[in-house]
Amino acid sequence: MAAAATLRPALPQAAGPEQRASSLLCTPKHNRVAAGGRRSLSFAVRASPNSGAKAVSIPKQWYNLVADLPVKPPPPLHPQTHQPLDPSDLSPLFPDELIRQEVTDERFVDIPEEVIDVYKLWRPTPLIRARRLEKLLGTPAKIYYKYEGTSPAGSHKPNTAVPQAWYNAVAGVKNVVTETGAGQWGSALSFASSLFGLNCEVWQVRASFDQKPYRRLMMETWGAKVHASPSPATEAGKKILAADPSSPGSLGIAISEAVEVAAKDANTKYCLGSVLNHVLLHQTVIGEECLEQLAALGEAAPDVVVGCTGGGSNFGGLAFPFMREKLAGRMSPEFMAVEPAACPTLTKGVYAYDFGDTAGLTPLMKMHTLGHGFVPDPIHAGGLRYHGMAPLISHVYELGFMDAIAIQQTECFEAALKFARTEGIIPAPEPTHAIAAAIREAMECKRTGEEKVILMAMCGHGHFDLAAYEKYLRGDMVDLSHPADKLEASLAAVPKI
């Protein structure tokens, strides 16, 4: 392990919510070139879903749910000593500022101006009412979706890729490495690295590497080097390939490979696209914008907040600011996390300390897990094929602040077609889970006559996932489950802490 770095002093107490810049749905109307050649954006509200709403700015701060929880989450543990992790233990993997954000108890963390400047390429993102889908379903419910597919990478992932790349660049880091499943995160980090002059190397889960070649090409276009994982480039990959040359890979395996490379090189740091606290922190720009957007539309609060969950960043990014409001007694929505039936981490996993990767290189985290050795079947929602859930989301789930369900992929793609043929957007396979759950909720409202407001996370488009749609449309897609014997064996290997 590299020598421990000295953590930077904590930021001063950030401003309260009344001092933060508000933010609402706005889309670029036209561009002007201002003095000095900088582009000045003039915004206009989407007329159809948000007539009469005002344009607003991007949030100036990220929100940290930990500050408002009545019970703090359990700390990560050192993988060898099983003692609470010292922040300096993370210095071989992350720059100091990201370590500080990982462990902070501050309620709000200022977003650097350099990051906001990049966010302006696509933020604020649209909040759209799915009126045509409502009409198709014949439901009295209102369905809103927060659409993150307008980012350059086509998903919510740049919300954290940009700050992670920026903090690494400021710290003098030259190379960043990471894993990716479907390729959304790898694409986002490749994009962000290209902006800040970083070399980027990505280990992509083999099943998705084969299913989604255009994601790989997207990463390479932005300058990244991409490996199919497991790969012969690392000791972890070689070991897994020796045991199973046809391994479809998993996010846990890909994480092992990337972490191994970062730990061996002082000029290389590791970036993670989900799971960790600082990643979920960055994603709260989604929920902060959405709060203001709903208020501008005259919606006091949603009744249900729905999002898909793999590692948890998309769901947490939308839900956490609403949880803050619920904890403060200002609203009372229900929260629903939706996961694939083939990788049911929250609904079938155990809440225990486990490794975040397959090889056992990461700290031990208290989370809902299927066991770090669990390799999910190669479903098309590659971004949801992770054995564990974000520790913070797992903790919130244990506190009873949210619910979770698992849905099979054929129901999800059936819902996706309804959405695409009414709203026009072809969803990535991951948010089809949220769409399916939202449709279930809307149909229950049709049965009961309740006029609920359903808020859904639409975290990315599926333009590079059309092979999955082809398989569904041909009738070749099948539902995949988690074999009981495989799950039992994997859970047996969870460390006994």
Tab-separated table of C-alpha atoms in Angstrom:
chain	number	residue	atom	x	y	z
A	1	MET	CA	0.000	0.000	0.000
A	2	ALA	CA	1.241	3.491	-0.772
A	3	ALA	CA	2.055	5.823	2.077
A	4	ALA	CA	-1.033	7.364	3.674
A	5	ALA	CA	-1.864	10.858	2.486
A	6	THR	CA	-2.838	13.648	4.843
A	7	LEU	CA	-6.514	14.431	4.602
A	8	ARG	CA	-7.484	18.001	3.870
A	9	PRO	CA	-9.268	19.944	6.633
A	10	ALA	CA	-13.033	19.761	6.588
A	11	LEU	CA	-14.871	22.440	4.671
A	12	PRO	CA	-16.636	25.118	6.706
A	13	GLN	CA	-20.256	24.381	7.478
A	14	ALA	CA	-22.078	24.770	4.182
A	15	ALA	CA	-25.057	27.017	3.699
A	16	GLY	CA	-28.503	25.716	4.512
A	17	PRO	CA	-31.095	24.812	1.906
A	18	GLU	CA	-32.601	28.310	1.965
A	19	GLN	CA	-29.263	29.700	0.731
A	20	ARG	CA	-28.741	27.189	-2.051
A	21	ALA	CA	-29.490	28.144	-5.619
A	22	SER	CA	-32.806	26.785	-6.749
A	23	SER	CA	-33.047	24.675	-9.854
A	24	LEU	CA	-35.824	23.754	-12.237
A	25	LEU	CA	-36.316	22.102	-15.541
A	26	CYS	CA	-34.802	24.098	-18.335
A	27	THR	CA	-33.533	23.219	-21.764
A	28	PRO	CA	-31.191	25.251	-23.960
A	29	LYS	CA	-33.110	27.690	-26.137
A	30	HIS	CA	-30.162	29.182	-27.982
A	31	ASN	CA	-26.454	29.820	-27.507
A	32	ARG	CA	-24.716	33.190	-27.498
A	33	VAL	CA	-20.994	33.877	-27.491
A	34	ALA	CA	-20.201	36.274	-24.658
A	35	ALA	CA	-17.096	38.423	-24.125
A	36	GLY	CA	-13.940	36.348	-24.007
A	37	GLY	CA	-15.433	33.664	-26.221
A	38	ARG	CA	-17.305	31.838	-23.416
A	39	ARG	CA	-20.681	30.452	-24.328
A	40	SER	CA	-23.681	31.954	-22.597
A	41	LEU	CA	-26.781	29.765	-22.403
A	42	SER	CA	-30.288	31.169	-22.477
A	43	PHE	CA	-32.854	28.720	-21.146
A	44	ALA	CA	-36.515	28.171	-21.867
A	45	VAL	CA	-38.832	25.824	-20.028
A	46	ARG	CA	-40.304	22.850	-21.879
A	47	ALA	CA	-43.703	24.175	-22.874
A	48	SER	CA	-45.665	20.952	-22.833
A	49	PRO	CA	-44.997	19.449	-19.397
A	50	ASN	CA	-44.103	22.616	-17.540
A	51	SER	CA	-46.071	25.511	-18.959
A	52	GLY	CA	-45.741	28.552	-16.708
A	53	ALA	CA	-42.702	27.256	-14.772
A	54	LYS	CA	-39.637	29.454	-14.410
A	55	ALA	CA	-36.092	28.709	-15.519
A	56	VAL	CA	-33.573	28.104	-12.755
A	57	SER	CA	-29.896	27.397	-12.195
A	58	ILE	CA	-27.922	24.230	-11.440
A	59	PRO	CA	-27.582	23.275	-7.738
A	60	LYS	CA	-24.499	24.764	-6.082
A	61	GLN	CA	-24.148	22.020	-3.477
A	62	TRP	CA	-24.428	18.264	-3.125
A	63	TYR	CA	-26.540	16.858	-0.275
A	64	ASN	CA	-25.264	14.311	2.257
A	65	LEU	CA	-28.084	12.210	3.752
A	66	VAL	CA	-25.799	10.892	6.519
A	67	ALA	CA	-26.038	14.261	8.290
A	68	ASP	CA	-29.790	13.848	8.838
A	69	LEU	CA	-30.069	10.151	9.686
A	70	PRO	CA	-31.169	9.346	13.266
A	71	VAL	CA	-28.791	6.349	13.265
A	72	LYS	CA	-25.455	6.641	11.496
A	73	PRO	CA	-24.410	3.833	9.118
A	74	PRO	CA	-21.839	1.262	10.267
A	75	PRO	CA	-18.250	2.125	9.286
A	76	PRO	CA	-16.280	0.222	6.638
A	77	LEU	CA	-13.698	-2.183	8.054
A	78	HIS	CA	-10.077	-2.864	7.152
A	79	PRO	CA	-9.999	-6.133	5.156
A	80	GLN	CA	-7.176	-7.611	7.255
A	81	THR	CA	-7.715	-6.255	10.788
A	82	HIS	CA	-11.528	-5.991	10.665
A	83	GLN	CA	-11.178	-2.705	12.577
A	84	PRO	CA	-12.913	0.517	11.455
A	85	LEU	CA	-11.135	1.867	8.431
A	86	ASP	CA	-8.897	4.895	8.850
A	87	PRO	CA	-9.564	7.367	6.021
A	88	SER	CA	-5.858	7.361	5.175
A	89	ASP	CA	-6.168	3.659	4.293
A	90	LEU	CA	-8.029	4.762	1.161
A	91	SER	CA	-5.226	7.021	-0.097
A	92	PRO	CA	-3.755	4.452	-2.520
A	93	LEU	CA	-7.095	4.437	-4.349
A	94	PHE	CA	-8.597	7.934	-4.084
A	95	PRO	CA	-7.419	11.568	-3.925
A	96	ASP	CA	-7.747	13.311	-0.561
A	97	GLU	CA	-10.839	15.380	-1.375
A	98	LEU	CA	-12.878	12.337	-2.410
A	99	ILE	CA	-11.778	10.535	0.768
A	100	ARG	CA	-12.957	13.539	2.787
A	101	GLN	CA	-16.323	13.463	1.021
A	102	GLU	CA	-16.588	9.724	1.639
A	103	VAL	CA	-16.440	10.153	5.422
A	104	THR	CA	-17.939	13.618	5.930
A	105	ASP	CA	-20.898	14.337	8.207
A	106	GLU	CA	-21.535	17.742	6.627
A	107	ARG	CA	-25.053	18.253	5.324
A	108	PHE	CA	-24.014	20.069	2.156
A	109	VAL	CA	-20.787	20.059	0.138
A	110	ASP	CA	-20.017	22.865	-2.298
A	111	ILE	CA	-19.757	21.898	-5.965
A	112	PRO	CA	-16.579	23.360	-7.544
A	113	GLU	CA	-17.211	25.983	-10.195
A	114	GLU	CA	-15.116	23.965	-12.655
A	115	VAL	CA	-17.512	21.037	-12.202
A	116	ILE	CA	-20.600	23.233	-12.544
A	117	ASP	CA	-19.123	24.617	-15.765
A	118	VAL	CA	-19.113	21.092	-17.229
A	119	TYR	CA	-22.546	20.300	-15.759
A	120	LYS	CA	-23.854	23.188	-17.884
A	121	LEU	CA	-23.438	20.990	-20.954
A	122	TRP	CA	-26.602	19.127	-19.946
A	123	ARG	CA	-27.926	20.256	-16.572
A	124	PRO	CA	-30.568	20.958	-15.397
A	125	THR	CA	-32.095	17.806	-16.869
A	126	PRO	CA	-35.774	17.579	-17.847
A	127	LEU	CA	-38.590	16.584	-15.550
A	128	ILE	CA	-41.382	15.398	-17.834
A	129	ARG	CA	-44.922	14.279	-17.149
A	130	ALA	CA	-45.709	11.043	-18.989
A	131	ARG	CA	-49.173	12.117	-20.108
A	132	ARG	CA	-49.309	9.751	-23.085
A	133	LEU	CA	-48.317	6.786	-20.956
A	134	GLU	CA	-50.956	7.788	-18.393
A	135	LYS	CA	-53.550	7.853	-21.175
A	136	LEU	CA	-52.505	4.437	-22.468
A	137	LEU	CA	-52.817	2.963	-18.981
A	138	GLY	CA	-56.090	4.747	-18.249
A	139	THR	CA	-54.825	5.649	-14.789
A	140	PRO	CA	-55.803	8.621	-12.628
A	141	ALA	CA	-52.199	8.750	-11.374
A	142	LYS	CA	-49.723	11.366	-12.563
A	143	ILE	CA	-46.407	9.900	-13.718
A	144	TYR	CA	-43.342	12.125	-13.848
A	145	TYR	CA	-39.900	11.026	-14.959
A	146	LYS	CA	-36.590	12.747	-14.365
A	147	TYR	CA	-34.643	12.147	-17.560
A	148	GLU	CA	-30.850	11.894	-17.219
A	149	GLY	CA	-30.268	10.667	-20.779
A	150	THR	CA	-29.456	14.177	-22.013
A	151	SER	CA	-25.869	13.976	-20.740
A	152	PRO	CA	-23.046	13.442	-23.284
A	153	ALA	CA	-22.699	9.821	-22.150
A	154	GLY	CA	-26.478	9.284	-22.196
A	155	SER	CA	-26.998	8.566	-18.504
A	156	HIS	CA	-26.750	9.945	-14.963
A	157	LYS	CA	-23.178	8.697	-14.553
A	158	PRO	CA	-21.362	11.933	-15.582
A	159	ASN	CA	-22.838	13.593	-12.471
A	160	THR	CA	-20.090	11.840	-10.496
A	161	ALA	CA	-17.585	11.080	-13.274
A	162	VAL	CA	-16.922	14.793	-13.821
A	163	PRO	CA	-16.112	15.650	-10.176
A	164	GLN	CA	-14.111	12.441	-9.717
A	165	ALA	CA	-11.994	13.222	-12.768
A	166	TRP	CA	-11.596	16.855	-11.717
A	167	TYR	CA	-10.479	16.049	-8.152
A	168	ASN	CA	-7.969	13.526	-9.506
A	169	ALA	CA	-6.612	16.015	-12.036
A	170	VAL	CA	-6.241	18.731	-9.384
A	171	ALA	CA	-4.355	16.237	-7.201
A	172	GLY	CA	-1.850	15.655	-10.029
A	173	VAL	CA	-3.033	12.157	-10.879
A	174	LYS	CA	-2.164	11.033	-14.412
A	175	ASN	CA	-4.140	7.784	-14.793
A	176	VAL	CA	-7.538	6.566	-13.608
A	177	VAL	CA	-8.894	3.022	-13.779
A	178	THR	CA	-12.373	1.656	-13.266
A	179	GLU	CA	-14.851	-1.108	-13.975
A	180	THR	CA	-18.103	-0.917	-15.899
A	181	GLY	CA	-21.045	-3.203	-16.513
A	182	ALA	CA	-23.291	-2.103	-19.367
A	183	GLY	CA	-20.763	0.609	-20.160
A	184	GLN	CA	-22.645	3.668	-18.916
A	185	TRP	CA	-20.117	4.344	-16.159
A	186	GLY	CA	-17.109	3.554	-18.321
A	187	SER	CA	-18.439	5.926	-20.979
A	188	ALA	CA	-18.986	8.662	-18.417
A	189	LEU	CA	-15.506	8.385	-16.919
A	190	SER	CA	-13.931	8.243	-20.381
A	191	PHE	CA	-15.781	11.446	-21.282
A	192	ALA	CA	-14.782	13.190	-18.050
A	193	SER	CA	-11.155	12.032	-18.317
A	194	SER	CA	-10.911	13.466	-21.815
A	195	LEU	CA	-11.934	16.892	-20.472
A	196	PHE	CA	-9.280	16.965	-17.752
A	197	GLY	CA	-6.359	15.303	-19.532
A	198	LEU	CA	-6.401	11.958	-17.705
A	199	ASN	CA	-5.515	8.563	-19.138
A	200	CYS	CA	-8.464	6.212	-18.560
A	201	GLU	CA	-8.453	2.403	-18.474
A	202	VAL	CA	-11.689	0.432	-18.137
A	203	TRP	CA	-12.463	-3.208	-17.312
A	204	GLN	CA	-15.876	-4.004	-18.805
A	205	VAL	CA	-17.828	-7.078	-17.702
A	206	ARG	CA	-17.420	-9.700	-20.436
A	207	ALA	CA	-21.160	-10.294	-20.915
A	208	SER	CA	-21.733	-6.595	-21.627
A	209	PHE	CA	-18.480	-6.241	-23.590
A	210	ASP	CA	-19.905	-8.818	-26.016
A	211	GLN	CA	-23.522	-7.577	-25.945
A	212	LYS	CA	-22.782	-3.848	-26.300
A	213	PRO	CA	-19.867	-3.214	-28.702
A	214	TYR	CA	-20.869	0.397	-29.298
A	215	ARG	CA	-20.387	1.231	-25.631
A	216	ARG	CA	-16.799	0.037	-25.975
A	217	LEU	CA	-16.375	2.151	-29.117
A	218	MET	CA	-17.812	5.143	-27.288
A	219	MET	CA	-15.209	4.751	-24.533
A	220	GLU	CA	-12.419	4.345	-27.070
A	221	THR	CA	-13.598	7.423	-28.965
A	222	TRP	CA	-13.067	9.430	-25.782
A	223	GLY	CA	-9.575	7.932	-25.500
A	224	ALA	CA	-10.032	5.106	-23.002
A	225	LYS	CA	-8.432	1.673	-23.139
A	226	VAL	CA	-11.032	-1.070	-22.602
A	227	HIS	CA	-10.523	-4.669	-21.428
A	228	ALA	CA	-13.075	-7.474	-21.342
A	229	SER	CA	-13.271	-8.691	-17.733
A	230	PRO	CA	-12.075	-11.142	-16.550
A	231	SER	CA	-8.890	-10.326	-18.456
A	232	PRO	CA	-5.361	-11.753	-18.611
A	233	ALA	CA	-4.012	-8.279	-17.767
A	234	THR	CA	-4.329	-8.766	-13.981
A	235	GLU	CA	-3.630	-11.499	-11.457
A	236	ALA	CA	-7.287	-11.479	-10.370
A	237	GLY	CA	-8.428	-11.915	-13.965
A	238	LYS	CA	-5.937	-14.691	-14.685
A	239	LYS	CA	-7.086	-16.636	-11.627
A	240	ILE	CA	-10.757	-16.434	-12.601
A	241	LEU	CA	-10.069	-17.358	-16.235
A	242	ALA	CA	-8.043	-20.368	-15.101
A	243	ALA	CA	-11.034	-21.606	-13.105
A	244	ASP	CA	-13.631	-20.701	-15.776
A	245	PRO	CA	-12.335	-19.685	-19.228
A	246	SER	CA	-15.899	-18.874	-20.345
A	247	SER	CA	-16.766	-16.695	-17.327
A	248	PRO	CA	-19.347	-14.004	-18.250
A	249	GLY	CA	-17.712	-11.754	-15.662
A	250	SER	CA	-19.344	-9.581	-13.039
A	251	LEU	CA	-18.942	-6.113	-11.636
A	252	GLY	CA	-17.241	-7.647	-8.603
A	253	ILE	CA	-14.606	-9.248	-10.829
A	254	ALA	CA	-14.076	-6.073	-12.850
A	255	ILE	CA	-13.658	-4.060	-9.644
A	256	SER	CA	-10.976	-6.508	-8.470
A	257	GLU	CA	-9.020	-5.984	-11.678
A	258	ALA	CA	-9.201	-2.197	-11.601
A	259	VAL	CA	-8.363	-1.966	-7.882
A	260	GLU	CA	-5.381	-4.279	-8.349
A	261	VAL	CA	-3.926	-1.997	-11.012
A	262	ALA	CA	-4.525	1.177	-8.984
A	263	ALA	CA	-2.982	-0.240	-5.804
A	264	LYS	CA	0.267	-1.077	-7.607
A	265	ASP	CA	0.904	2.338	-9.195
A	266	ALA	CA	1.295	5.609	-7.280
A	267	ASN	CA	0.376	7.587	-10.415
A	268	THR	CA	-2.921	5.729	-10.855
A	269	LYS	CA	-6.155	6.136	-8.894
A	270	TYR	CA	-9.368	4.156	-8.913
A	271	CYS	CA	-12.789	5.648	-9.706
A	272	LEU	CA	-16.077	3.984	-8.795
A	273	GLY	CA	-19.401	4.610	-10.496
A	274	SER	CA	-21.730	3.647	-7.650
A	275	VAL	CA	-21.901	2.170	-4.115
A	276	LEU	CA	-19.641	4.568	-2.172
A	277	ASN	CA	-20.901	7.584	-0.220
A	278	HIS	CA	-19.114	10.219	-2.296
A	279	VAL	CA	-20.642	8.804	-5.480
A	280	LEU	CA	-24.173	8.965	-4.081
A	281	LEU	CA	-23.385	12.466	-2.804
A	282	HIS	CA	-22.555	13.705	-6.310
A	283	GLN	CA	-25.732	12.219	-7.745
A	284	THR	CA	-27.997	14.271	-5.460
A	285	VAL	CA	-28.033	17.031	-8.068
A	286	ILE	CA	-30.829	14.914	-9.581
A	287	GLY	CA	-33.125	15.081	-6.577
A	288	GLU	CA	-32.272	18.674	-5.716
A	289	GLU	CA	-33.320	19.813	-9.184
A	290	CYS	CA	-36.417	17.662	-9.061
A	291	LEU	CA	-37.658	19.164	-5.796
A	292	GLU	CA	-37.657	22.612	-7.354
A	293	GLN	CA	-39.149	21.387	-10.620
A	294	LEU	CA	-42.121	19.756	-8.909
A	295	ALA	CA	-42.721	22.856	-6.807
A	296	ALA	CA	-42.780	25.005	-9.947
A	297	LEU	CA	-45.376	22.683	-11.442
A	298	GLY	CA	-47.595	23.046	-8.392
A	299	GLU	CA	-47.007	19.507	-7.170
A	300	ALA	CA	-46.500	19.696	-3.413
A	301	ALA	CA	-44.721	16.343	-3.277
A	302	PRO	CA	-44.695	12.932	-4.946
A	303	ASP	CA	-46.550	10.074	-3.294
A	304	VAL	CA	-44.111	7.471	-4.609
A	305	VAL	CA	-40.466	7.784	-5.705
A	306	VAL	CA	-39.283	4.857	-7.864
A	307	GLY	CA	-35.825	3.999	-9.172
A	308	CYS	CA	-33.842	1.003	-10.352
A	309	THR	CA	-31.007	-0.215	-8.132
A	310	GLY	CA	-27.791	-2.010	-8.975
A	311	GLY	CA	-25.125	-0.297	-6.901
A	312	GLY	CA	-27.575	2.422	-5.869
A	313	SER	CA	-26.295	5.776	-7.163
A	314	ASN	CA	-29.206	6.515	-9.510
A	315	PHE	CA	-31.823	5.697	-6.885
A	316	GLY	CA	-30.005	7.541	-4.104
A	317	GLY	CA	-29.381	10.567	-6.289
A	318	LEU	CA	-33.102	11.057	-6.851
A	319	ALA	CA	-34.428	9.803	-3.513
A	320	PHE	CA	-32.051	11.234	-0.884
A	321	PRO	CA	-33.129	14.911	-1.145
A	322	PHE	CA	-36.758	13.751	-0.866
A	323	MET	CA	-35.832	11.637	2.170
A	324	ARG	CA	-34.407	14.779	3.769
A	325	GLU	CA	-37.719	16.523	3.258
A	326	LYS	CA	-39.603	13.557	4.689
A	327	LEU	CA	-37.351	13.387	7.748
A	328	ALA	CA	-38.028	17.096	8.295
A	329	GLY	CA	-41.793	16.506	8.122
A	330	ARG	CA	-42.307	18.548	4.972
A	331	MET	CA	-43.609	15.671	2.825
A	332	SER	CA	-44.246	11.950	3.134
A	333	PRO	CA	-43.479	10.029	-0.070
A	334	GLU	CA	-42.884	6.308	-0.190
A	335	PHE	CA	-39.624	5.089	-1.751
A	336	MET	CA	-39.394	2.007	-3.971
A	337	ALA	CA	-36.137	0.472	-5.181
A	338	VAL	CA	-36.470	-1.964	-8.084
A	339	GLU	CA	-33.886	-4.616	-8.859
A	340	PRO	CA	-33.631	-7.507	-11.355
A	341	ALA	CA	-34.947	-10.871	-10.246
A	342	ALA	CA	-31.673	-12.414	-11.437
A	343	CYS	CA	-29.657	-10.240	-9.012
A	344	PRO	CA	-32.012	-9.486	-6.068
A	345	THR	CA	-29.537	-7.904	-3.662
A	346	LEU	CA	-31.987	-6.084	-1.396
A	347	THR	CA	-34.824	-8.593	-1.527
A	348	LYS	CA	-32.808	-11.832	-1.245
A	349	GLY	CA	-29.390	-10.797	0.031
A	350	VAL	CA	-28.171	-10.687	3.623
A	351	TYR	CA	-27.207	-7.530	5.499
A	352	ALA	CA	-23.618	-8.215	6.434
A	353	TYR	CA	-20.042	-7.052	6.075
A	354	ASP	CA	-18.708	-8.189	2.717
A	355	PHE	CA	-16.108	-7.279	0.142
A	356	GLY	CA	-17.082	-4.930	-2.643
A	357	ASP	CA	-15.152	-7.035	-5.153
A	358	THR	CA	-14.735	-10.720	-5.972
A	359	ALA	CA	-11.043	-11.051	-5.083
A	360	GLY	CA	-11.431	-9.461	-1.642
A	361	LEU	CA	-9.189	-6.440	-2.240
A	362	THR	CA	-11.603	-3.743	-1.060
A	363	PRO	CA	-12.564	-2.746	2.487
A	364	LEU	CA	-15.382	-4.676	4.113
A	365	MET	CA	-18.668	-2.791	3.872
A	366	LYS	CA	-21.908	-3.406	5.768
A	367	MET	CA	-24.381	-3.852	2.955
A	368	HIS	CA	-27.017	-6.073	1.467
A	369	THR	CA	-25.076	-8.697	-0.432
A	370	LEU	CA	-25.506	-11.911	-2.390
A	371	GLY	CA	-21.911	-12.782	-1.542
A	372	HIS	CA	-18.841	-11.312	-3.231
A	373	GLY	CA	-18.406	-14.502	-5.255
A	374	PHE	CA	-21.912	-14.390	-6.739
A	375	VAL	CA	-21.868	-14.105	-10.542
A	376	PRO	CA	-25.341	-13.122	-11.801
A	377	ASP	CA	-26.744	-14.521	-15.021
A	378	PRO	CA	-25.985	-12.282	-18.039
A	379	ILE	CA	-29.206	-10.269	-18.123
A	380	HIS	CA	-29.366	-7.278	-20.453
A	381	ALA	CA	-29.432	-4.773	-17.588
A	382	GLY	CA	-25.680	-5.093	-17.171
A	383	GLY	CA	-25.471	-2.092	-14.875
A	384	LEU	CA	-27.610	-3.901	-12.274
A	385	ARG	CA	-25.494	-7.074	-12.121
A	386	TYR	CA	-23.710	-6.295	-8.847
A	387	HIS	CA	-23.615	-8.581	-5.822
A	388	GLY	CA	-23.891	-5.773	-3.264
A	389	MET	CA	-25.913	-2.647	-2.602
A	390	ALA	CA	-24.548	0.739	-1.571
A	391	PRO	CA	-23.941	0.648	2.199
A	392	LEU	CA	-25.879	3.887	2.679
A	393	ILE	CA	-28.902	2.584	0.773
A	394	SER	CA	-28.637	-0.742	2.617
A	395	HIS	CA	-28.643	1.154	5.920
A	396	VAL	CA	-31.656	3.242	4.914
A	397	TYR	CA	-33.440	0.047	3.875
A	398	GLU	CA	-32.680	-1.516	7.259
A	399	LEU	CA	-34.091	1.569	8.982
A	400	GLY	CA	-37.356	0.983	7.131
A	401	PHE	CA	-37.238	4.217	5.136
A	402	MET	CA	-37.752	2.477	1.782
A	403	ASP	CA	-39.073	-0.705	0.168
A	404	ALA	CA	-37.663	-2.929	-2.565
A	405	ILE	CA	-39.035	-5.319	-5.179
A	406	ALA	CA	-37.461	-7.543	-7.838
A	407	ILE	CA	-38.888	-7.821	-11.377
A	408	GLN	CA	-38.080	-10.175	-14.269
A	409	GLN	CA	-36.572	-8.710	-17.420
A	410	THR	CA	-39.409	-9.665	-19.792
A	411	GLU	CA	-41.891	-7.602	-17.767
A	412	CYS	CA	-39.377	-4.766	-17.790
A	413	PHE	CA	-38.995	-4.797	-21.569
A	414	GLU	CA	-42.755	-5.031	-22.031
A	415	ALA	CA	-42.999	-1.863	-19.936
A	416	ALA	CA	-40.186	-0.282	-21.948
A	417	LEU	CA	-42.120	-0.747	-25.195
A	418	LYS	CA	-45.181	0.930	-23.677
A	419	PHE	CA	-42.965	3.826	-22.608
A	420	ALA	CA	-41.104	4.117	-25.919
A	421	ARG	CA	-44.306	3.977	-27.962
A	422	THR	CA	-45.986	6.707	-25.925
A	423	GLU	CA	-43.184	8.953	-24.599
A	424	GLY	CA	-40.796	8.446	-27.510
A	425	ILE	CA	-37.669	7.700	-25.459
A	426	ILE	CA	-36.109	4.232	-25.727
A	427	PRO	CA	-34.929	3.481	-22.179
A	428	ALA	CA	-31.707	1.731	-21.254
A	429	PRO	CA	-32.399	-1.756	-19.852
A	430	GLU	CA	-31.678	-0.582	-16.295
A	431	PRO	CA	-34.482	2.028	-15.925
A	432	THR	CA	-36.981	-0.348	-17.529
A	433	HIS	CA	-37.201	-1.800	-14.017
A	434	ALA	CA	-38.383	1.550	-12.661
A	435	ILE	CA	-40.844	1.901	-15.540
A	436	ALA	CA	-42.301	-1.551	-14.851
A	437	ALA	CA	-42.743	-0.722	-11.163
A	438	ALA	CA	-44.278	2.661	-11.969
A	439	ILE	CA	-46.758	0.993	-14.313
A	440	ARG	CA	-47.689	-1.485	-11.569
A	441	GLU	CA	-48.305	1.440	-9.214
A	442	ALA	CA	-50.306	3.351	-11.836
A	443	MET	CA	-52.504	0.327	-12.545
A	444	GLU	CA	-53.169	-0.061	-8.828
A	445	CYS	CA	-54.289	3.577	-8.831
A	446	LYS	CA	-56.612	2.719	-11.716
A	447	ARG	CA	-58.112	-0.034	-9.569
A	448	THR	CA	-58.514	2.124	-6.453
A	449	GLY	CA	-59.173	5.491	-8.098
A	450	GLU	CA	-56.318	7.158	-6.199
A	451	GLU	CA	-54.728	10.143	-7.911
A	452	LYS	CA	-51.173	9.536	-6.769
A	453	VAL	CA	-48.127	11.407	-8.041
A	454	ILE	CA	-45.493	8.885	-9.136
A	455	LEU	CA	-41.949	10.141	-9.618
A	456	MET	CA	-39.647	7.862	-11.579
A	457	ALA	CA	-35.906	7.908	-12.265
A	458	MET	CA	-35.264	7.561	-16.003
A	459	CYS	CA	-31.508	7.321	-15.716
A	460	GLY	CA	-30.492	6.852	-19.357
A	461	HIS	CA	-31.396	6.068	-22.957
A	462	GLY	CA	-31.001	2.717	-24.675
A	463	HIS	CA	-29.529	3.754	-28.021
A	464	PHE	CA	-26.604	1.385	-27.519
A	465	ASP	CA	-28.785	-1.400	-26.118
A	466	LEU	CA	-30.895	-2.157	-29.181
A	467	ALA	CA	-29.618	-5.738	-29.376
A	468	ALA	CA	-31.585	-6.375	-26.181
A	469	TYR	CA	-34.715	-4.899	-27.749
A	470	GLU	CA	-34.165	-7.032	-30.848
A	471	LYS	CA	-34.020	-10.137	-28.673
A	472	TYR	CA	-37.232	-9.157	-26.898
A	473	LEU	CA	-39.059	-8.263	-30.108
A	474	ARG	CA	-38.065	-11.613	-31.664
A	475	GLY	CA	-39.463	-13.424	-28.639
A	476	ASP	CA	-36.057	-14.812	-27.700
A	477	MET	CA	-35.669	-13.095	-24.329
A	478	VAL	CA	-36.187	-15.340	-21.318
A	479	ASP	CA	-36.441	-14.626	-17.622
A	480	LEU	CA	-33.381	-15.544	-15.581
A	481	SER	CA	-33.382	-16.233	-11.879
A	482	HIS	CA	-30.828	-16.677	-9.121
A	483	PRO	CA	-30.224	-20.438	-8.683
A	484	ALA	CA	-30.753	-21.317	-5.036
A	485	ASP	CA	-27.691	-23.548	-4.837
A	486	LYS	CA	-25.421	-20.885	-6.363
A	487	LEU	CA	-26.790	-18.239	-4.024
A	488	GLU	CA	-26.437	-20.514	-0.996
A	489	ALA	CA	-22.805	-21.241	-1.841
A	490	SER	CA	-22.039	-17.580	-2.376
A	491	LEU	CA	-23.651	-16.487	0.885
A	492	ALA	CA	-21.684	-19.144	2.757
A	493	ALA	CA	-18.478	-17.359	1.743
A	494	VAL	CA	-19.524	-14.015	3.232
A	495	PRO	CA	-16.968	-13.134	5.969
A	496	LYS	CA	-18.105	-13.801	9.534
A	497	ILE	CA	-17.572	-10.492	11.318
